[in-house]
CSV table of C-alpha atoms in Angstrom, one decimal:
chain,number,residue,atom,x,y,z
A,1,UNK,CA,0.0,0.0,0.0
A,2,UNK,CA,1.4,3.4,-1.0
A,3,UNK,CA,0.4,6.8,0.1
A,4,UNK,CA,1.4,9.8,-2.1
A,5,UNK,CA,5.0,10.4,-2.8
A,6,UNK,CA,6.7,13.4,-1.0
A,7,UNK,CA,9.9,13.7,-3.1
A,8,UNK,CA,8.8,17.0,-4.6
A,9,UNK,CA,7.9,18.6,-1.3
A,10,UNK,CA,11.4,19.0,0.3
A,11,UNK,CA,10.9,22.7,0.9
A,12,UNK,CA,7.5,22.4,2.6
A,13,UNK,CA,7.1,23.2,6.3
A,14,UNK,CA,5.0,20.3,7.6
A,15,UNK,CA,2.7,20.6,10.6
A,16,UNK,CA,4.1,17.3,11.8
A,17,UNK,CA,6.9,14.9,10.9
A,18,UNK,CA,6.7,11.4,12.4
A,19,UNK,CA,9.9,9.4,12.5
A,20,UNK,CA,9.3,5.6,12.4
A,21,UNK,CA,6.6,3.6,10.7
A,22,UNK,CA,5.9,1.1,13.4
A,23,UNK,CA,2.7,0.7,15.4
A,24,UNK,CA,3.2,3.9,17.5
A,25,UNK,CA,4.3,6.0,14.5
A,26,UNK,CA,1.4,4.9,12.3
A,27,UNK,CA,-1.1,5.5,15.0
A,28,UNK,CA,0.3,9.0,15.7
A,29,UNK,CA,0.5,9.9,12.0
A,30,UNK,CA,-3.0,8.7,11.3
A,31,UNK,CA,-4.5,10.5,14.2
A,32,UNK,CA,-2.7,13.8,13.5
A,33,UNK,CA,-3.7,13.6,9.9
A,34,UNK,CA,-7.3,12.8,10.8
A,35,UNK,CA,-7.4,16.1,12.8
A,36,UNK,CA,-6.4,18.0,9.6
A,37,UNK,CA,-2.6,18.4,10.1
A,38,UNK,CA,-0.2,18.0,7.2
A,39,UNK,CA,1.8,15.0,8.2
A,40,UNK,CA,5.0,13.4,6.8
A,41,UNK,CA,6.0,10.0,8.0
A,42,UNK,CA,9.6,8.8,7.5
A,43,UNK,CA,10.4,5.1,7.6
A,44,UNK,CA,13.8,3.6,6.9
A,45,UNK,CA,12.5,0.2,5.7
A,46,UNK,CA,10.8,-0.4,2.3
A,47,UNK,CA,7.6,-1.4,4.2
A,48,UNK,CA,5.7,-0.2,7.3
A,49,UNK,CA,5.4,-2.2,10.5
A,50,UNK,CA,8.2,-4.7,9.8
A,51,UNK,CA,8.5,-5.5,13.5
A,52,UNK,CA,4.8,-5.5,14.0
A,53,UNK,CA,4.6,-8.4,11.5
A,54,UNK,CA,6.7,-10.5,13.8
A,55,UNK,CA,4.6,-9.9,17.0
A,56,UNK,CA,2.7,-12.8,18.6
A,57,UNK,CA,4.5,-15.2,16.3
A,58,UNK,CA,3.1,-13.4,13.3
A,59,UNK,CA,-0.4,-13.3,14.7
A,60,UNK,CA,-0.2,-9.9,16.5
A,61,UNK,CA,-1.1,-9.8,20.1
A,62,UNK,CA,-2.9,-6.5,19.7
A,63,UNK,CA,-3.6,-5.8,23.4
A,64,UNK,CA,-4.8,-7.4,26.6
A,65,UNK,CA,-8.4,-7.5,27.8
A,66,UNK,CA,-7.9,-5.5,30.9
A,67,UNK,CA,-10.4,-2.8,30.3
A,68,UNK,CA,-10.1,-1.2,33.8
A,69,UNK,CA,-7.5,1.6,33.4
A,70,UNK,CA,-6.1,1.3,37.0
A,71,UNK,CA,-5.7,-2.4,36.7
A,72,UNK,CA,-4.1,-2.1,33.3
A,73,UNK,CA,-1.5,0.6,34.1
A,74,UNK,CA,-0.3,-1.5,37.1
A,75,UNK,CA,1.1,-4.0,34.7
A,76,UNK,CA,3.7,-1.4,33.7
A,77,UNK,CA,5.3,-1.5,37.1
A,78,UNK,CA,7.3,1.7,37.7
A,79,UNK,CA,5.7,3.2,34.6
A,80,UNK,CA,2.2,2.9,36.0
A,81,UNK,CA,2.3,6.3,37.8
A,82,UNK,CA,2.9,8.0,34.5
A,83,UNK,CA,0.5,6.2,32.3
A,84,UNK,CA,-2.9,6.7,33.9
A,85,UNK,CA,-3.6,10.0,32.1
A,86,UNK,CA,-2.6,8.5,28.8
A,87,UNK,CA,-4.7,5.3,29.2
A,88,UNK,CA,-7.6,7.4,30.5
A,89,UNK,CA,-7.7,9.1,27.1
A,90,UNK,CA,-7.1,6.0,25.0
A,91,UNK,CA,-7.1,2.7,26.8
A,92,UNK,CA,-7.9,-1.0,25.9
A,93,UNK,CA,-11.6,-0.4,25.2
A,94,UNK,CA,-10.7,2.5,22.9
A,95,UNK,CA,-8.2,0.3,21.0
A,96,UNK,CA,-10.7,-2.5,20.6
A,97,UNK,CA,-13.2,0.0,19.2
A,98,UNK,CA,-10.6,1.5,16.9
A,99,UNK,CA,-9.6,-1.8,15.4
A,100,UNK,CA,-13.3,-2.9,15.1
A,101,UNK,CA,-13.9,0.3,13.1
A,102,UNK,CA,-11.2,-0.8,10.8
A,103,UNK,CA,-12.7,-4.3,10.3
A,104,UNK,CA,-10.4,-6.1,12.7
A,105,UNK,CA,-12.4,-8.6,14.7
A,106,UNK,CA,-10.6,-9.7,17.9
A,107,UNK,CA,-10.6,-13.0,19.9
A,108,UNK,CA,-9.4,-13.6,23.4
A,109,UNK,CA,-6.9,-16.3,24.4
A,110,UNK,CA,-5.1,-17.3,27.6
A,111,UNK,CA,-4.4,-14.6,30.2
A,112,UNK,CA,-6.5,-12.1,28.4
A,113,UNK,CA,-4.4,-11.8,25.2
A,114,UNK,CA,-6.4,-10.4,22.3
A,115,UNK,CA,-5.5,-11.4,18.7
A,116,UNK,CA,-7.1,-10.6,15.4
A,117,UNK,CA,-9.5,-13.4,14.3
A,118,UNK,CA,-7.5,-13.5,11.1
A,119,UNK,CA,-4.5,-14.7,13.1
A,120,UNK,CA,-2.5,-12.4,10.9
A,121,UNK,CA,-0.4,-9.4,11.9
A,122,UNK,CA,-0.5,-8.3,8.3
A,123,UNK,CA,-4.2,-7.4,8.6
A,124,UNK,CA,-3.4,-5.1,11.5
A,125,UNK,CA,-0.5,-3.5,9.7
A,126,UNK,CA,-2.7,-3.0,6.6
A,127,UNK,CA,-5.5,-1.5,8.6
A,128,UNK,CA,-3.1,1.1,10.0
A,129,UNK,CA,-1.7,1.9,6.6
A,130,UNK,CA,-5.2,2.4,5.3
A,131,UNK,CA,-5.9,4.7,8.3
A,132,UNK,CA,-2.9,6.8,7.3
A,133,UNK,CA,-4.1,6.9,3.7
A,134,UNK,CA,-7.6,8.1,4.7
A,135,UNK,CA,-6.0,10.7,6.9
A,136,UNK,CA,-4.0,12.0,4.0
A,137,UNK,CA,-0.6,11.2,5.6
A,138,UNK,CA,2.3,11.6,3.2
A,139,UNK,CA,5.0,8.9,3.6
A,140,UNK,CA,8.5,8.2,2.6
A,141,UNK,CA,9.9,4.7,2.9
A,142,UNK,CA,13.6,3.8,2.5
A,143,UNK,CA,14.3,7.1,4.3
A,144,UNK,CA,17.0,7.0,7.0
A,145,UNK,CA,17.1,9.9,9.5
A,146,UNK,CA,20.6,10.9,10.7
A,147,UNK,CA,19.9,13.9,13.0
A,148,UNK,CA,17.2,16.2,14.5
A,149,UNK,CA,17.8,19.8,15.3
A,150,UNK,CA,15.6,22.6,16.4
A,151,UNK,CA,15.9,26.2,15.3
A,152,UNK,CA,15.3,28.2,18.5
A,153,UNK,CA,14.5,31.4,16.7
A,154,UNK,CA,11.7,29.9,14.4
A,155,UNK,CA,10.8,27.0,16.6
A,156,UNK,CA,11.0,24.7,13.6
A,157,UNK,CA,12.5,21.2,13.5
A,158,UNK,CA,15.0,20.2,10.8
A,159,UNK,CA,15.4,16.4,10.2
A,160,UNK,CA,18.5,15.5,8.3
A,161,UNK,CA,18.3,12.4,6.0
A,162,UNK,CA,21.0,10.0,4.9
A,163,UNK,CA,21.2,11.7,1.5
A,164,UNK,CA,22.0,15.0,3.4
A,165,UNK,CA,18.6,16.5,2.4
A,166,UNK,CA,16.6,18.1,5.2
A,167,UNK,CA,12.9,18.2,5.8
A,168,UNK,CA,11.2,20.7,8.1
A,169,UNK,CA,8.2,20.7,10.5
A,170,UNK,CA,6.5,22.6,13.3
A,171,UNK,CA,6.3,19.5,15.4
A,172,UNK,CA,8.4,16.3,15.5
A,173,UNK,CA,7.4,12.9,16.8
A,174,UNK,CA,10.0,10.2,17.5
A,175,UNK,CA,8.5,6.8,17.2
A,176,UNK,CA,11.5,4.7,15.9
A,177,UNK,CA,11.5,2.1,18.7
A,178,UNK,CA,14.2,0.6,20.8
A,179,UNK,CA,16.9,-2.0,20.0
A,180,UNK,CA,15.1,-5.3,19.8
A,181,UNK,CA,15.1,-7.1,16.4
A,182,UNK,CA,17.7,-4.7,14.8
A,183,UNK,CA,17.1,-6.5,11.5
A,184,UNK,CA,13.8,-4.7,11.3
A,185,UNK,CA,15.5,-1.3,11.6
A,186,UNK,CA,15.3,-0.8,15.3
A,187,UNK,CA,18.9,0.0,15.9
A,188,UNK,CA,18.6,2.8,18.5
A,189,UNK,CA,19.9,5.8,16.6
A,190,UNK,CA,17.0,7.8,18.0
A,191,UNK,CA,18.6,7.9,21.4
A,192,UNK,CA,21.6,9.8,20.0
A,193,UNK,CA,19.2,12.4,18.4
A,194,UNK,CA,17.3,12.8,21.6
A,195,UNK,CA,20.4,13.0,23.7
A,196,UNK,CA,21.7,15.8,21.5
A,197,UNK,CA,18.4,17.6,22.2
A,198,UNK,CA,19.0,17.4,25.9
A,199,UNK,CA,17.2,14.2,26.9
A,200,UNK,CA,18.7,11.6,29.3
A,201,UNK,CA,18.8,8.1,27.9
A,202,UNK,CA,18.5,5.2,30.3
A,203,UNK,CA,21.0,2.5,29.2
A,204,UNK,CA,19.3,0.7,26.3
A,205,UNK,CA,19.1,-3.1,26.4
A,206,UNK,CA,16.7,-5.7,25.3
A,207,UNK,CA,13.9,-7.3,27.4
A,208,UNK,CA,11.3,-10.1,27.0
A,209,UNK,CA,14.0,-12.3,25.5
A,210,UNK,CA,14.3,-16.1,25.4
A,211,UNK,CA,17.0,-17.8,27.4
A,212,UNK,CA,19.7,-20.4,26.4
A,213,UNK,CA,20.3,-23.3,28.7
A,214,UNK,CA,23.5,-25.3,29.4
A,215,UNK,CA,21.6,-28.6,29.5
A,216,UNK,CA,22.0,-30.5,26.2
A,217,UNK,CA,18.7,-32.4,26.7
A,218,UNK,CA,16.7,-29.3,26.0
A,219,UNK,CA,17.0,-29.6,22.2
A,220,UNK,CA,15.0,-32.9,22.4
A,221,UNK,CA,12.1,-30.9,23.9
A,222,UNK,CA,12.1,-28.2,21.2
A,223,UNK,CA,8.5,-27.2,20.3
A,224,UNK,CA,6.9,-28.6,23.4
A,225,UNK,CA,4.6,-26.1,25.3
A,226,UNK,CA,3.5,-26.3,28.9
A,227,UNK,CA,0.4,-24.1,29.2
A,228,UNK,CA,0.6,-24.2,33.0
A,229,UNK,CA,4.0,-24.4,34.6
A,230,UNK,CA,5.4,-23.1,37.9
A,231,UNK,CA,8.9,-21.8,37.7
A,232,UNK,CA,11.2,-21.3,40.7
A,233,UNK,CA,14.2,-19.1,40.0
A,234,UNK,CA,17.5,-19.5,42.0
A,235,UNK,CA,20.8,-17.7,42.0
A,236,UNK,CA,23.7,-19.5,43.6
A,237,UNK,CA,21.1,-21.9,45.1
A,238,UNK,CA,19.2,-19.1,46.8
A,239,UNK,CA,15.5,-18.9,45.9
A,240,UNK,CA,14.7,-15.6,44.1
A,241,UNK,CA,11.1,-15.9,43.1
A,242,UNK,CA,8.3,-18.3,42.1
A,243,UNK,CA,6.0,-17.5,39.1
A,244,UNK,CA,3.5,-19.4,37.0
A,245,UNK,CA,2.5,-19.3,33.3
A,246,UNK,CA,3.2,-20.7,29.9
A,247,UNK,CA,6.6,-22.1,29.0
A,248,UNK,CA,7.9,-23.1,25.6
A,249,UNK,CA,10.9,-25.3,25.0
A,250,UNK,CA,13.2,-24.2,22.1
A,251,UNK,CA,16.2,-25.8,20.4
A,252,UNK,CA,18.5,-24.0,22.8
A,253,UNK,CA,16.5,-23.2,25.9
A,254,UNK,CA,13.2,-21.7,27.0
A,255,UNK,CA,10.8,-19.1,25.8
A,256,UNK,CA,7.1,-18.4,26.3
A,257,UNK,CA,5.4,-15.6,28.4
A,258,UNK,CA,6.5,-16.8,31.8
A,259,UNK,CA,10.2,-16.9,30.8
A,260,UNK,CA,10.1,-13.7,28.7
A,261,UNK,CA,8.6,-11.8,31.6
A,262,UNK,CA,11.4,-13.1,33.9
A,263,UNK,CA,14.2,-12.5,31.4
A,264,UNK,CA,15.2,-9.1,32.7
A,265,UNK,CA,15.5,-10.5,36.3
A,266,UNK,CA,17.4,-13.5,35.0
A,267,UNK,CA,19.8,-11.2,33.1
A,268,UNK,CA,20.5,-9.2,36.3
A,269,UNK,CA,21.1,-12.4,38.3
A,270,UNK,CA,23.5,-13.8,35.6
A,271,UNK,CA,25.9,-11.0,36.5
A,272,UNK,CA,25.8,-12.1,40.1
A,273,UNK,CA,26.2,-15.9,40.0
A,274,UNK,CA,24.9,-19.2,38.7
A,275,UNK,CA,21.2,-19.1,37.7
A,276,UNK,CA,19.1,-22.2,37.8
A,277,UNK,CA,15.5,-22.9,37.2
A,278,UNK,CA,13.2,-25.6,38.6
A,279,UNK,CA,10.1,-26.3,36.4
A,280,UNK,CA,7.0,-27.8,38.0
A,281,UNK,CA,5.4,-29.5,35.0
A,282,UNK,CA,2.3,-30.5,37.0
A,283,UNK,CA,1.7,-27.5,39.3
A,284,UNK,CA,-1.9,-28.6,40.1
A,285,UNK,CA,-0.7,-31.8,41.7
A,286,UNK,CA,0.9,-31.8,45.2
A,287,UNK,CA,4.0,-34.0,45.2
A,288,UNK,CA,2.6,-36.4,47.8
A,289,UNK,CA,-0.6,-36.7,45.8
A,290,UNK,CA,1.3,-37.3,42.6
A,291,UNK,CA,3.4,-40.0,44.2
A,292,UNK,CA,0.3,-41.9,45.2
A,293,UNK,CA,-1.4,-41.4,41.9
A,294,UNK,CA,1.7,-42.5,40.0
A,295,UNK,CA,2.2,-45.6,42.2
A,296,UNK,CA,-1.5,-46.6,41.8
A,297,UNK,CA,-1.2,-46.3,38.0
A,298,UNK,CA,1.9,-48.4,37.9
A,299,UNK,CA,0.1,-51.1,39.8
A,300,UNK,CA,-2.9,-51.0,37.5
A,301,UNK,CA,-0.8,-51.1,34.4
A,302,UNK,CA,1.9,-53.4,35.9
A,303,UNK,CA,2.6,-55.2,32.6
A,304,UNK,CA,3.1,-52.1,30.6
A,305,UNK,CA,6.5,-50.4,30.1
A,306,UNK,CA,7.2,-47.2,32.0
A,307,UNK,CA,7.6,-45.2,28.8
A,308,UNK,CA,4.0,-46.1,27.8
A,309,UNK,CA,2.3,-44.7,30.9
A,310,UNK,CA,4.2,-41.5,31.6
A,311,UNK,CA,2.4,-39.8,28.7
A,312,UNK,CA,-0.7,-39.8,30.9
A,313,UNK,CA,1.0,-37.1,33.0
A,314,UNK,CA,3.2,-35.2,30.7
A,315,UNK,CA,3.3,-34.4,26.9
A,316,UNK,CA,4.4,-37.5,25.0
A,317,UNK,CA,7.4,-35.6,23.6
A,318,UNK,CA,8.7,-35.1,27.1
A,319,UNK,CA,8.7,-38.8,28.1
A,320,UNK,CA,12.0,-39.9,26.4
A,321,UNK,CA,14.0,-36.9,27.6
A,322,UNK,CA,12.6,-37.1,31.2
A,323,UNK,CA,13.6,-40.8,31.4
A,324,UNK,CA,17.0,-39.9,30.0
A,325,UNK,CA,17.5,-37.2,32.7
A,326,UNK,CA,16.5,-39.6,35.5
A,327,UNK,CA,18.5,-42.4,34.1
A,328,UNK,CA,15.5,-44.8,34.0
A,329,UNK,CA,15.3,-47.3,31.2
A,330,UNK,CA,12.0,-46.7,29.4
A,331,UNK,CA,11.7,-50.4,28.5
A,332,UNK,CA,11.4,-51.3,32.2
A,333,UNK,CA,8.0,-53.0,33.0
A,334,UNK,CA,6.0,-51.0,35.6
A,335,UNK,CA,6.0,-53.9,38.1
A,336,UNK,CA,9.9,-53.9,38.0
A,337,UNK,CA,10.3,-50.2,38.5
A,338,UNK,CA,12.3,-49.7,41.7
A,339,UNK,CA,11.1,-47.3,44.4
A,340,UNK,CA,13.9,-44.9,44.1
A,341,UNK,CA,13.3,-44.7,40.3
A,342,UNK,CA,9.7,-43.8,41.0
A,343,UNK,CA,10.9,-41.0,43.3
A,344,UNK,CA,13.3,-39.7,40.7
A,345,UNK,CA,10.6,-39.6,38.0
A,346,UNK,CA,8.1,-37.8,40.2
A,347,UNK,CA,10.7,-35.4,41.5
A,348,UNK,CA,11.7,-34.6,37.9
A,349,UNK,CA,8.1,-33.8,36.9
A,350,UNK,CA,7.8,-31.5,39.9
A,351,UNK,CA,11.2,-29.9,39.7
A,352,UNK,CA,12.8,-30.3,36.3
A,353,UNK,CA,16.1,-28.5,37.0
A,354,UNK,CA,18.1,-26.6,34.3
A,355,UNK,CA,21.0,-24.1,34.3
A,356,UNK,CA,20.8,-20.9,32.4
A,357,UNK,CA,23.6,-20.2,30.0
A,358,UNK,CA,22.7,-16.7,28.8
A,359,UNK,CA,20.0,-14.5,27.4
A,360,UNK,CA,19.7,-14.6,23.7
A,361,UNK,CA,20.5,-11.5,21.7
A,362,UNK,CA,18.6,-8.5,20.5
A,363,UNK,CA,17.5,-10.3,17.4
A,364,UNK,CA,15.4,-12.6,19.5
A,365,UNK,CA,14.1,-10.0,22.0
A,366,UNK,CA,10.4,-9.1,21.8
A,367,UNK,CA,11.0,-5.6,23.1
A,368,UNK,CA,13.9,-3.5,24.4
A,369,UNK,CA,14.3,-2.0,27.8
A,370,UNK,CA,15.8,1.4,28.7
A,371,UNK,CA,15.1,4.6,26.7
A,372,UNK,CA,13.9,8.1,27.5
A,373,UNK,CA,13.1,8.7,31.1
A,374,UNK,CA,9.3,9.0,31.7
A,375,UNK,CA,9.9,12.0,34.0
A,376,UNK,CA,11.0,14.0,30.9
A,377,UNK,CA,7.7,13.5,29.1
A,378,UNK,CA,4.2,14.9,29.7
A,379,UNK,CA,2.0,11.8,29.5
A,380,UNK,CA,-1.1,13.9,29.1
A,381,UNK,CA,0.1,14.9,25.6
A,382,UNK,CA,3.3,12.8,25.1
A,383,UNK,CA,5.2,16.1,24.5
A,384,UNK,CA,8.7,16.4,25.8
A,385,UNK,CA,9.1,18.5,29.0
A,386,UNK,CA,12.5,19.7,27.7
A,387,UNK,CA,11.8,20.5,24.0
A,388,UNK,CA,8.6,22.2,23.1
A,389,UNK,CA,7.0,20.6,20.0
A,390,UNK,CA,8.9,17.3,20.4
A,391,UNK,CA,6.8,14.2,21.1
A,392,UNK,CA,8.1,10.8,22.2
A,393,UNK,CA,6.0,7.6,21.9
A,394,UNK,CA,6.0,3.8,22.0
A,395,UNK,CA,9.2,1.8,22.6
A,396,UNK,CA,11.4,4.8,22.8
A,397,UNK,CA,10.1,5.3,26.3
A,398,UNK,CA,11.8,3.7,29.3
A,399,UNK,CA,8.8,1.8,30.5
A,400,UNK,CA,8.8,-1.9,31.5
A,401,UNK,CA,6.0,-3.9,30.0
A,402,UNK,CA,5.3,-7.6,30.3
A,403,UNK,CA,4.4,-10.1,27.5
A,404,UNK,CA,0.7,-10.3,26.7
A,405,UNK,CA,-0.2,-7.4,24.5
A,406,UNK,CA,1.0,-4.7,26.8
A,407,UNK,CA,3.8,-3.4,24.6
A,408,UNK,CA,1.5,-2.8,21.6
A,409,UNK,CA,-1.1,-1.2,23.9
A,410,UNK,CA,1.5,1.3,25.0
A,411,UNK,CA,2.1,2.1,21.3
A,412,UNK,CA,-1.6,2.5,20.6
A,413,UNK,CA,-2.2,4.7,23.7
A,414,UNK,CA,0.9,6.9,23.4
A,415,UNK,CA,0.5,7.3,19.6
A,416,UNK,CA,-3.2,8.2,19.7
A,417,UNK,CA,-2.7,10.7,22.6
A,418,UNK,CA,0.3,12.3,20.8
A,419,UNK,CA,-1.7,12.6,17.6
A,420,UNK,CA,-4.6,14.1,19.5
A,421,UNK,CA,-2.6,16.8,21.1
A,422,UNK,CA,-0.3,17.9,18.3
């Protein structure tokens, strides 16, 4: 989808220039254009929403069904005290209505995650592009920004492009994201521009990132998902926390919402000592109850092999690796299974122990952490408190957000509010 070309309008003074064609940038541009402003959007990639197309495994976890504003903002931890005024103007319910008006029907999945019924991030991206077209936003793709300056006398912003050309606007919106998935164009240059304009940048890193394990058996579990798993986190054998949620085994380690949400904590602990995890594969069964149930089943199926009954308790793909970890021969008849082997199997199901190697890199991160300090932004308008006419939205902000649609909701809310106040 293409909006009109802007190559002949280099000398124009735009009302608004938006840098970054991701979710926050498209929402800002569309809303500002809808209100009658002349808007130019600059995107370094040949297409819009390149990272958006990756979200939710390509299905796009649009938001989370927490329609109560106070309940929703608490999910952003230290950022919650800043976000109430933003979400009160455009919250989850508003986002649901917005996408419904664009023909995007939503469905709810586990933990309140909302996805398009189409199961396609492309339909969401295309709806935003259409929104910009209807709002008469002018766009330039393959357009790399190298600097932002403000002329204090005129109050105008000058944005320098890679070809040394400059474009000019009365207002400027930075919506170019953090440092996760750098292959999509999110390489963090915006923090240099904003620092030059006087903003303080919290050290940029990546967050919501899968982990690599030292245990070689993990590759045999690749692709197996545990919808309900309890994870206990240790550092140098000292318990740090216990959390529950969905875990996904990968070829090198662990992913899934539970692990992603703990990744920042795990990264901090890795600098302090050895980090281990204990996974309770059957969190709804107390260990004593599980031992009795397991022993009863073995007696009832005494002539079967142990490998043929474990699948009643755990995913079939886990049976072989679990037996390998415990050192139990899967061909052993149930009636011949020794008591201490029964204990090892049950213990492994209740406390599958693994050692963390490292966090995977930025190319695997769902979002980045760090960015512009929230104290430097007016969240009622998303305007910088330091530079009049400068607006900062989306992943550029230093606000922690968990997995589950919260990052995109931050983009929708901050983008819509910025576009409404420019």
